[in-house]
Short mmCIF file of C-alpha atoms in Angstrom, two decimals:
data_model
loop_
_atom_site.label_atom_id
_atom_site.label_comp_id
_atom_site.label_asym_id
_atom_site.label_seq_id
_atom_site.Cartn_x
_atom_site.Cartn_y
_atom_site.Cartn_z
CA UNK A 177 16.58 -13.28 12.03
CA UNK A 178 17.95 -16.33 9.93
CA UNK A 179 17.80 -18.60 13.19
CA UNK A 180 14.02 -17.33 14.40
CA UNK A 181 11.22 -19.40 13.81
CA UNK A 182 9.20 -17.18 11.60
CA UNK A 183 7.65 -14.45 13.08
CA UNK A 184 4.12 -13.40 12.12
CA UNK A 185 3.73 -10.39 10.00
CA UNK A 186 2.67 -8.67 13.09
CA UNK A 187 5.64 -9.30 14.86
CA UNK A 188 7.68 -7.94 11.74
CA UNK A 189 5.68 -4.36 11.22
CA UNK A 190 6.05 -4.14 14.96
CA UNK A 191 9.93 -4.35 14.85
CA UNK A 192 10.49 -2.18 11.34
CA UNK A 193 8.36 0.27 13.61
CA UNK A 194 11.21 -0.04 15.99
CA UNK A 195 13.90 0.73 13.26
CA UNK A 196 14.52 -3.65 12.21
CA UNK A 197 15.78 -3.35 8.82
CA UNK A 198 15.50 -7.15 8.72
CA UNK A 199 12.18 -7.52 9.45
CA UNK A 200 11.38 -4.51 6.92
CA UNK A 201 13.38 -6.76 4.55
CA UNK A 202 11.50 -10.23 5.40
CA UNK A 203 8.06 -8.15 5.12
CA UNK A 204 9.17 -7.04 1.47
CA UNK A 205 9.88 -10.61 0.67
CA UNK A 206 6.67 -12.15 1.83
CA UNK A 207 4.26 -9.64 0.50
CA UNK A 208 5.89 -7.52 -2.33
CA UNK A 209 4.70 -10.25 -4.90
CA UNK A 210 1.03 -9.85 -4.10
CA UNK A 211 1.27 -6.09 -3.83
CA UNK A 212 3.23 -5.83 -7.31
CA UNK A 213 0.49 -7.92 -8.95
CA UNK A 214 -2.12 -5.64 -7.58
CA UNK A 215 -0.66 -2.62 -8.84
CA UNK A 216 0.07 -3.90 -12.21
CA UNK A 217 -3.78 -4.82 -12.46
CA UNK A 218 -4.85 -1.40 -11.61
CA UNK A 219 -2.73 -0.01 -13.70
CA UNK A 220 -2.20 -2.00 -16.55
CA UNK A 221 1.64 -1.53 -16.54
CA UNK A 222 4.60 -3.39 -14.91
CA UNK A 223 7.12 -0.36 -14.67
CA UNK A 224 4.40 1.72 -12.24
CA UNK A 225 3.43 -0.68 -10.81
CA UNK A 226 7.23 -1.25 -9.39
CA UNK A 227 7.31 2.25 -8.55
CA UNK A 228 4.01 1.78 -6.29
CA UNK A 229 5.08 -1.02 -4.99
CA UNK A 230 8.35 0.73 -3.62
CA UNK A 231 6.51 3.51 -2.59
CA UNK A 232 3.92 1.55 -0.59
CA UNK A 233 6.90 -0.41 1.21
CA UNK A 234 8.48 2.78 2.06
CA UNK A 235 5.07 4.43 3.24
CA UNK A 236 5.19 1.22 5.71
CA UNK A 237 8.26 2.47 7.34
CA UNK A 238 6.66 5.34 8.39
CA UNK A 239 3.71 3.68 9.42
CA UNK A 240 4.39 0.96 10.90
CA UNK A 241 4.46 2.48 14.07
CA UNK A 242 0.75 3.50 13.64
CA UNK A 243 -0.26 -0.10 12.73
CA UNK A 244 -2.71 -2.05 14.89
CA UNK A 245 -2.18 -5.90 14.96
CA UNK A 246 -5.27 -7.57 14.70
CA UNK A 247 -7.46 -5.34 13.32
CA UNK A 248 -6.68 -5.97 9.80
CA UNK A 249 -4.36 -8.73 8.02
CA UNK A 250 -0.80 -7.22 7.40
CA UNK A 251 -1.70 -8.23 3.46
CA UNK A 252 -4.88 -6.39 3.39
CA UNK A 253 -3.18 -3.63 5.26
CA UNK A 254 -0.54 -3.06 2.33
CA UNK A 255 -2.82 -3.32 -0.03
CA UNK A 256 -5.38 -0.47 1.18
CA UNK A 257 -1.59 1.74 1.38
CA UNK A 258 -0.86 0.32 -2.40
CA UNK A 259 -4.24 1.48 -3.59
CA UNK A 260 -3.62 4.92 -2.36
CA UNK A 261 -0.58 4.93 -4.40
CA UNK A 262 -2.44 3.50 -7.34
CA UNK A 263 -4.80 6.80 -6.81
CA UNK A 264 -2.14 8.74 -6.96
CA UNK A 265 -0.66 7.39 -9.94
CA UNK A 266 -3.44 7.56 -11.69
CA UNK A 267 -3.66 11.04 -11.44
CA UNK A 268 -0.77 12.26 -12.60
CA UNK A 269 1.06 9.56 -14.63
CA UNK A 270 -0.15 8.44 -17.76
CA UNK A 271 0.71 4.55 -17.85
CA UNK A 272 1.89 2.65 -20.99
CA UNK A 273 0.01 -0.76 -21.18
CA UNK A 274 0.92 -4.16 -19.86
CA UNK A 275 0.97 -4.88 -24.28
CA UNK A 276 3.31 -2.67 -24.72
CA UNK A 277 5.92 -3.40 -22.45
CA UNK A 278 8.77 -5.63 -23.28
CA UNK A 279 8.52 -9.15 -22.06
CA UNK A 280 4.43 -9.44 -22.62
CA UNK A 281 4.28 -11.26 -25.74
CA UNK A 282 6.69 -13.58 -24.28
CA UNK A 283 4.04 -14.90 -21.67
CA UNK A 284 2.18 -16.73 -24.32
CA UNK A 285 2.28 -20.37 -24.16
CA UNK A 286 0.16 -21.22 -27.23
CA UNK A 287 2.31 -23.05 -30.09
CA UNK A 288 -0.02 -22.24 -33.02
CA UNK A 289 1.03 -18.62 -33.84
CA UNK A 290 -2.92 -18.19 -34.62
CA UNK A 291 -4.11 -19.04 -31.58
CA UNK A 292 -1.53 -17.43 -29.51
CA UNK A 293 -2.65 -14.13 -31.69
CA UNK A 294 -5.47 -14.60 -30.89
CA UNK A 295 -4.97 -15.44 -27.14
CA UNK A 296 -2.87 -12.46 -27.02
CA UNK A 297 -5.76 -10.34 -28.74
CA UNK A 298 -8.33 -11.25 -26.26
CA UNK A 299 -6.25 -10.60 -23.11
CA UNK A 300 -5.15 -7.20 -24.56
CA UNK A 301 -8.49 -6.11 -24.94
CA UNK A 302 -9.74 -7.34 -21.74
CA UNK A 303 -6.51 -5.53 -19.53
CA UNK A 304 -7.45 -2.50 -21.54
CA UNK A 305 -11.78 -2.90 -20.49
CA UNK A 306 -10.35 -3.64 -16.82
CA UNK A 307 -8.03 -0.38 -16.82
CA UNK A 308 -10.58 1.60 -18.44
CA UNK A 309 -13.00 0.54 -15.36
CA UNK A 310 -13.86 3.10 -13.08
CA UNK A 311 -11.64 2.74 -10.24
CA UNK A 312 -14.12 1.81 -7.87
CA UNK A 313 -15.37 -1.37 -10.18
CA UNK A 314 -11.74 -2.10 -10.64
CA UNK A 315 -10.72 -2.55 -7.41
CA UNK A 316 -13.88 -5.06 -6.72
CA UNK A 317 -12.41 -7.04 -10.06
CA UNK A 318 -8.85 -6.62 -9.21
CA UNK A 319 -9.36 -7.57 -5.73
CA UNK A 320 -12.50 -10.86 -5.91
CA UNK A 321 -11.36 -11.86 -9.36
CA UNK A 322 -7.87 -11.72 -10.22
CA UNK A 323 -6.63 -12.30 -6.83
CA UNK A 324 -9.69 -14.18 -5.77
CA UNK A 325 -10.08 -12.58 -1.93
CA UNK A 326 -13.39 -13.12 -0.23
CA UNK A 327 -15.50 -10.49 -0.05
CA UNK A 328 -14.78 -9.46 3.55
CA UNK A 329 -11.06 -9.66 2.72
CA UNK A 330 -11.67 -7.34 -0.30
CA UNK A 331 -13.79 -5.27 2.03
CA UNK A 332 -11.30 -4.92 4.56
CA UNK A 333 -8.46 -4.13 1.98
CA UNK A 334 -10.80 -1.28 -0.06
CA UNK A 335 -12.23 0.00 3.81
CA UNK A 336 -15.71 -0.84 2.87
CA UNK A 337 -18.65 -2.66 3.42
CA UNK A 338 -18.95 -6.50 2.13
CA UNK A 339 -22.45 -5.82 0.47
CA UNK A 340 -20.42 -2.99 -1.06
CA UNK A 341 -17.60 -5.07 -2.53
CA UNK A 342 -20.59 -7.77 -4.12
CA UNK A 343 -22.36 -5.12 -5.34
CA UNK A 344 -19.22 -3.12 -7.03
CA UNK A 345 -17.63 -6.43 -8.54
CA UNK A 346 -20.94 -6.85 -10.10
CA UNK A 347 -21.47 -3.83 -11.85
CA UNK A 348 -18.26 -4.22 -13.02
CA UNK A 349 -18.49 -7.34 -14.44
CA UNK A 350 -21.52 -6.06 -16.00
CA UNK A 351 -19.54 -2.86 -17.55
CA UNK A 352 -16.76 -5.61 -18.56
CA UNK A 353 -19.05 -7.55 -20.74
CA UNK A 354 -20.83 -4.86 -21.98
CA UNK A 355 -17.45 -3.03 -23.11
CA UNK A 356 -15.87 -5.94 -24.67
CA UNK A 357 -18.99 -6.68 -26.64
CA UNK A 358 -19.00 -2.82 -27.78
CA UNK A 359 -15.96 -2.26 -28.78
CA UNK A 360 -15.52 -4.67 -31.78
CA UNK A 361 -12.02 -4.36 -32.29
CA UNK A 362 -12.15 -8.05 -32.33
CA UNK A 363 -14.52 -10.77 -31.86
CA UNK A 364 -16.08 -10.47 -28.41
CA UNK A 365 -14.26 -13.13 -26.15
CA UNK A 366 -17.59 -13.39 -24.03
CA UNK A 367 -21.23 -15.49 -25.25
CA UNK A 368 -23.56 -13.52 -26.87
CA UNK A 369 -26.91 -12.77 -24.24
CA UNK A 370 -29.61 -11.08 -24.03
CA UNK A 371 -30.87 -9.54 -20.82
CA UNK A 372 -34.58 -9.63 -20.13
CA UNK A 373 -35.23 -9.36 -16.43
CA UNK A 374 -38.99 -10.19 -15.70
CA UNK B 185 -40.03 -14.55 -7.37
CA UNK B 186 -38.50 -12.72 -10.19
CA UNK B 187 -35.18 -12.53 -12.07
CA UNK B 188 -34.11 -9.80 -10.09
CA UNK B 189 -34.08 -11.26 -6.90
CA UNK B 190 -31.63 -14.05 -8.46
CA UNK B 191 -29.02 -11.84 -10.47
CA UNK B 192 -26.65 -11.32 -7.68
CA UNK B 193 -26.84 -15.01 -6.20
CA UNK B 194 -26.50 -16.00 -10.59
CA UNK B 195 -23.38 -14.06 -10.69
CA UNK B 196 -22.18 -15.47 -7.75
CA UNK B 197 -22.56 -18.92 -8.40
CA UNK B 198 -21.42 -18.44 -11.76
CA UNK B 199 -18.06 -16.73 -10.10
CA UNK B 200 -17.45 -20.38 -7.88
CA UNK B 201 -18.39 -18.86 -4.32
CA UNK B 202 -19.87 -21.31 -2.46
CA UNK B 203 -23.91 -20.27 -1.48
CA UNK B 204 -25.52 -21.07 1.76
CA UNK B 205 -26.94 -24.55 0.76
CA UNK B 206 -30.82 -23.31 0.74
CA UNK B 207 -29.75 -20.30 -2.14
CA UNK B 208 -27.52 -22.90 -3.85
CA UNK B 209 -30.73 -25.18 -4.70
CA UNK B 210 -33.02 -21.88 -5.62
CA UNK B 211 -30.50 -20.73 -8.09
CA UNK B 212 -29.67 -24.06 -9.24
CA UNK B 213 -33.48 -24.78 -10.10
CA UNK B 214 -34.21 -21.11 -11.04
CA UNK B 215 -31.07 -21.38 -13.65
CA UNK B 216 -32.73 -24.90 -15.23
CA UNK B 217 -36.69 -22.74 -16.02
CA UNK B 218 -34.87 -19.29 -17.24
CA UNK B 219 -33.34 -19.22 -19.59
CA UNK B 220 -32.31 -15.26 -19.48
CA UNK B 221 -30.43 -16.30 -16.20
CA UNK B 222 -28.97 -19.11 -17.55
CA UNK B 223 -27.47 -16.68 -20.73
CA UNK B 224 -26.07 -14.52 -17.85
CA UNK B 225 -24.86 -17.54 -16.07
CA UNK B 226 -22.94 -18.65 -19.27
CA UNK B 227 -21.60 -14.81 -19.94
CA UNK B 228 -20.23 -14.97 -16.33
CA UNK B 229 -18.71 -18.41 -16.73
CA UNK B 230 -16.67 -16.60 -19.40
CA UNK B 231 -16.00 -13.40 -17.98
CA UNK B 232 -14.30 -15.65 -15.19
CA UNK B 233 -12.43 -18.12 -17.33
CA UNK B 234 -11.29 -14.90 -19.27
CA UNK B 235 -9.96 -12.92 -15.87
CA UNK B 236 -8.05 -16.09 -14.42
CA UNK B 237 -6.17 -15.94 -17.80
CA UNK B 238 -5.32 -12.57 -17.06
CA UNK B 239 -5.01 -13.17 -13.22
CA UNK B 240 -2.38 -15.68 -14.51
CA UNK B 241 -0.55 -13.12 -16.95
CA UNK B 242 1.19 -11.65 -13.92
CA UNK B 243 2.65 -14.55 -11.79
CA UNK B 244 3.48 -14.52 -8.27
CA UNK B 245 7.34 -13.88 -8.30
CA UNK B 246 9.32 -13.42 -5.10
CA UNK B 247 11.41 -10.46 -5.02
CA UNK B 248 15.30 -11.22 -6.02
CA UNK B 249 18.45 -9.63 -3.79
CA UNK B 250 18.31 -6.50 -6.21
CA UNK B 251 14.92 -5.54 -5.06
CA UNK B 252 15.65 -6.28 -1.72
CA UNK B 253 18.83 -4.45 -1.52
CA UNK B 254 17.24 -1.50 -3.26
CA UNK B 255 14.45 -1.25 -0.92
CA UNK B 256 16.45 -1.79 2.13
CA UNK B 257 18.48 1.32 0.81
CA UNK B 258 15.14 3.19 1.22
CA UNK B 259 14.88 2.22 4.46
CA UNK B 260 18.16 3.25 5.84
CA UNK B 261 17.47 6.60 4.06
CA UNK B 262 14.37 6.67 6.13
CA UNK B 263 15.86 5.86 9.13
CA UNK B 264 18.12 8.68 9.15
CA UNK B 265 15.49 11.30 7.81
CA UNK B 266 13.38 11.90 11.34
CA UNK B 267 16.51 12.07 13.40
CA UNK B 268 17.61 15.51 10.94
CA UNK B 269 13.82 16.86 11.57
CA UNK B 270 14.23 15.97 15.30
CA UNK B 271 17.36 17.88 15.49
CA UNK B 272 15.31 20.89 13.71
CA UNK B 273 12.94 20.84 15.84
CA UNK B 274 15.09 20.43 18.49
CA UNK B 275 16.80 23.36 17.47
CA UNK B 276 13.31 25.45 16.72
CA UNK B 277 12.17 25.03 20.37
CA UNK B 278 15.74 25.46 22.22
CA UNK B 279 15.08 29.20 20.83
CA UNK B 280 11.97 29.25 21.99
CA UNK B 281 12.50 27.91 25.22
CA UNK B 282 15.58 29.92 25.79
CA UNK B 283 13.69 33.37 24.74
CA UNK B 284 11.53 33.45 26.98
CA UNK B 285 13.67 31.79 29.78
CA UNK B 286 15.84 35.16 28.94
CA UNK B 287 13.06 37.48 29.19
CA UNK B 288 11.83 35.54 32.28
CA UNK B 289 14.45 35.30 34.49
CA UNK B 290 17.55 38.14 33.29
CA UNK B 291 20.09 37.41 31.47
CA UNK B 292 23.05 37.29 33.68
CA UNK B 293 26.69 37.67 32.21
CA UNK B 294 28.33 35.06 34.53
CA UNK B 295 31.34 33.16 33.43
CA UNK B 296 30.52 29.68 32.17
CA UNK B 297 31.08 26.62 34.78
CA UNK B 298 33.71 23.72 33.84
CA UNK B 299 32.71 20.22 33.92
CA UNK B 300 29.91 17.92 32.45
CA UNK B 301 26.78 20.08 31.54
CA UNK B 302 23.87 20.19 34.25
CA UNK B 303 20.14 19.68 32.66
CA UNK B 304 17.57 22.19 34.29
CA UNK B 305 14.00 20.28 34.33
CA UNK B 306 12.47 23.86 33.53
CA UNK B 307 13.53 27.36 32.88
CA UNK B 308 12.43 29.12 35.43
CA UNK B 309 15.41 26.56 37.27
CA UNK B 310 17.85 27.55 34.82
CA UNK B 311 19.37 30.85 36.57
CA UNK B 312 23.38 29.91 35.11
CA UNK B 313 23.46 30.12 32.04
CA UNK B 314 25.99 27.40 31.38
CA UNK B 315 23.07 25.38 32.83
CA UNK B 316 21.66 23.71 29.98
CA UNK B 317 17.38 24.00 29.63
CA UNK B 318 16.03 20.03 28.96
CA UNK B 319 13.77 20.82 25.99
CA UNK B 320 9.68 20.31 25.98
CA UNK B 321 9.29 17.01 26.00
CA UNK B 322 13.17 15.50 26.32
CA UNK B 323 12.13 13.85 29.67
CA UNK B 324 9.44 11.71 27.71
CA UNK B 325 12.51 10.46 25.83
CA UNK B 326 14.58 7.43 26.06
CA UNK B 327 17.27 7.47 28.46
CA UNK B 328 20.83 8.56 26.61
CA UNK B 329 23.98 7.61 27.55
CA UNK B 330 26.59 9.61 25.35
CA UNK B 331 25.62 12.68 22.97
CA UNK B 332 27.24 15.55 21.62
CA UNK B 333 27.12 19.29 22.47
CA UNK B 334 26.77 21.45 18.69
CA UNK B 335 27.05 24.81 18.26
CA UNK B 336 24.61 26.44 16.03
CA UNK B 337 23.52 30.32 15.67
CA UNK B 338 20.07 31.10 16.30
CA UNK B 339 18.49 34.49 14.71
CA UNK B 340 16.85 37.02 16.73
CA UNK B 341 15.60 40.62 16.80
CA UNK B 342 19.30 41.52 17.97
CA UNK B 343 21.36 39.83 16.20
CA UNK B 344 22.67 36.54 16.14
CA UNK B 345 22.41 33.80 18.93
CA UNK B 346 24.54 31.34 19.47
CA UNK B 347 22.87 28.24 21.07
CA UNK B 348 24.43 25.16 22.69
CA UNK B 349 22.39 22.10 22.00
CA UNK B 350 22.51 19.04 23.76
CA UNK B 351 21.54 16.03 21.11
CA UNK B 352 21.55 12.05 22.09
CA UNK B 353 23.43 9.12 20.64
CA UNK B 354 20.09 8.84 19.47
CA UNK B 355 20.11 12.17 17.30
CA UNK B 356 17.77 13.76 19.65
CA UNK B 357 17.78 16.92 21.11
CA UNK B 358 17.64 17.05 24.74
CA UNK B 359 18.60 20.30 26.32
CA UNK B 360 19.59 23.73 25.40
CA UNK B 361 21.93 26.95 26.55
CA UNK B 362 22.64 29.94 25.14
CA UNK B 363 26.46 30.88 24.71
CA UNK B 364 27.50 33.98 25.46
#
């Protein structure tokens, strides 16, 4: 496969459906990144998320034969089998936090210890409000924010409608602010407002 | 028109996705009279800034040899893991098949024929025994050049049955016989 030009991702879920442990391998490569930072947003922790991610990769093996090129990007298409996973995970695993997982203080690049407290403080609290989301705001979030898909990209991944998507990432943006601003464990990261719709 | 009618478009401009030009301008001018929308405007300025520094907490990070080699392992494992259930199944429906070939045509105590084993298409065509019964749906198969013949024991009301079955280089099963 070395000495191919590269094959499109259709091409590749075509032959692991035909039993090409090389393609199944180059498909892992290309996409496991995005799907492992996907999972470790819903969840909120690195170590399930690894064990989604491997169980999405080997749910494509099985289904790879059932895929349909065209109808849906090969990304998106992991993604909606990752999410499934992340359903199931949630249901019967309780995750430890991205905080409290070796390696996450070390992702601070702040130089003044106060500020990288602080830094540190604020994104804690807003991985906790984002994991606390219902899972149907979280995905919107996850999905349109964090990754920054388009609407009808998210919509295709989550196998919904794009006024569905809008309307989901914006109630959960709204439950975001309002839950960082509640909680008080530490100064709210967001400007104070005051709604008044006329 | 109200606040309402803006909120969404608000959010969304405040979020970076580009408006059709004729929504950009309304929200634009609505966001420099109201100051309510402006607030929530600001709020989700923030809320954004604050997600891309989580977005950016988790790079993107290629997968090292480990992983693949790991995951690759999973895959041979699942390669091997529908030609076993074939093989049950295989197994599951040579009984079946040969039952009621049994009860169909007699069962006829005939001394087994040398040689490389003949396929029947059906069981009805299957009137020597040492004939071996192609299985529902073996002819839909890929063509097989070499198998093996394994010997397995089937149970039935009378005992016992020992079953010849046919299975592909491909760890299909193809055909069936009973042994006597």
């Amino acid at each position: 496969m070395a000495d191919e030009p590269r094959l499109s991702d259709d091409v590749l879920i075509a032959r692991i459906g035909s039993g090409d442990r090389e393609a199944f391998a180059e498909l892992y490569r290309r996409h496991k990144s995005v799907v492992s930072r996907f999972a470790a947003h819903m969840c909120g922790s690195r170590a399930t998320a690894e064990d989604i991610v491997h169980e999405a990769f080997v749910a494509v093996i099985e289904s790879a034969a059932r895929y349909r090129p065209g109808r849906t990007e090969a990304k998106l298409w992991l993604l909606g089998i990752a999410r499934n996973y992340v359903r199931r995970a949630r249901a019967i695993r309780r995750t430890t936090s991205l905080d409290e997982e070796p390696g996450a203080a070390a992702l601070a690049v702040e130089t003044d210890p106060l500020t990288d407290l602080e830094r540190q403080r604020n994104l804690a609290s807003l991985r906790r409000a984002i994991v606390a989301l219902p899972m149907r705001y979280r995905e919107a979030i996850v999905l349109c924010d964090l990754h920054e898909f388009s609407y009808a990209d998210a919509a295709t991944a989550l196998g919904c409608a794009v006024g569905t998507v809008r309307s989901r990432l914006h109630r959960g943006r709204a439950l975001l602010a309002r839950d960082l601003c509640i909680r008080q464990e530490h100064p709210c990261p967001l400007p104070a407002t005051t709604r008044t719709i006329s | 028109m109200n606040c309402r009618h803006f909120v969404p478009d608000v959010i969304d401009h405040a979020r970076g996705v580009l408006l059709e030009p004729s929504r950009q301008r309304a929200v634009a001018s609505h966001l420099l009279s109201c100051a309510s929308c402006a607030a929530l405007a600001e709020q989700h300025n923030a809320i954004s800034l604050a997600l891309r520094r989580v977005a950016s907490d988790i790079p993107e990070q290629s997968p090292d040899d480990l992983e693949v080699r790991r995951v690759l392992a999973a895959f041979d494992r699942r390669r091997v893991r529908p030609r076993r259930m074939s093989v049950g199944v295989g197994l599951s429906l040579a009984a079946s098949v040969l039952i009621v070939a049994g009860l169909s045509i007699g069962w006829k105590q005939d001394a087994p024929r040398s040689g490389a084993p003949a396929v029947a298409a059906t069981p009805a065509a299957a009137t020597d025994p040492s004939v071996f019964v192609a299985l529902p749906g073996a002819s839909a198969l890929p063509h097989f050049e070499r198998g093996e013949v394994i010997r397995v024991e089937v149970p039935s009301a009378g005992g016992a049955v020992q079953v010849d079955v046919l299975i592909g280089q491909d760890g299909l099963a193809r055909a069936a016989r009973l042994v006597q």
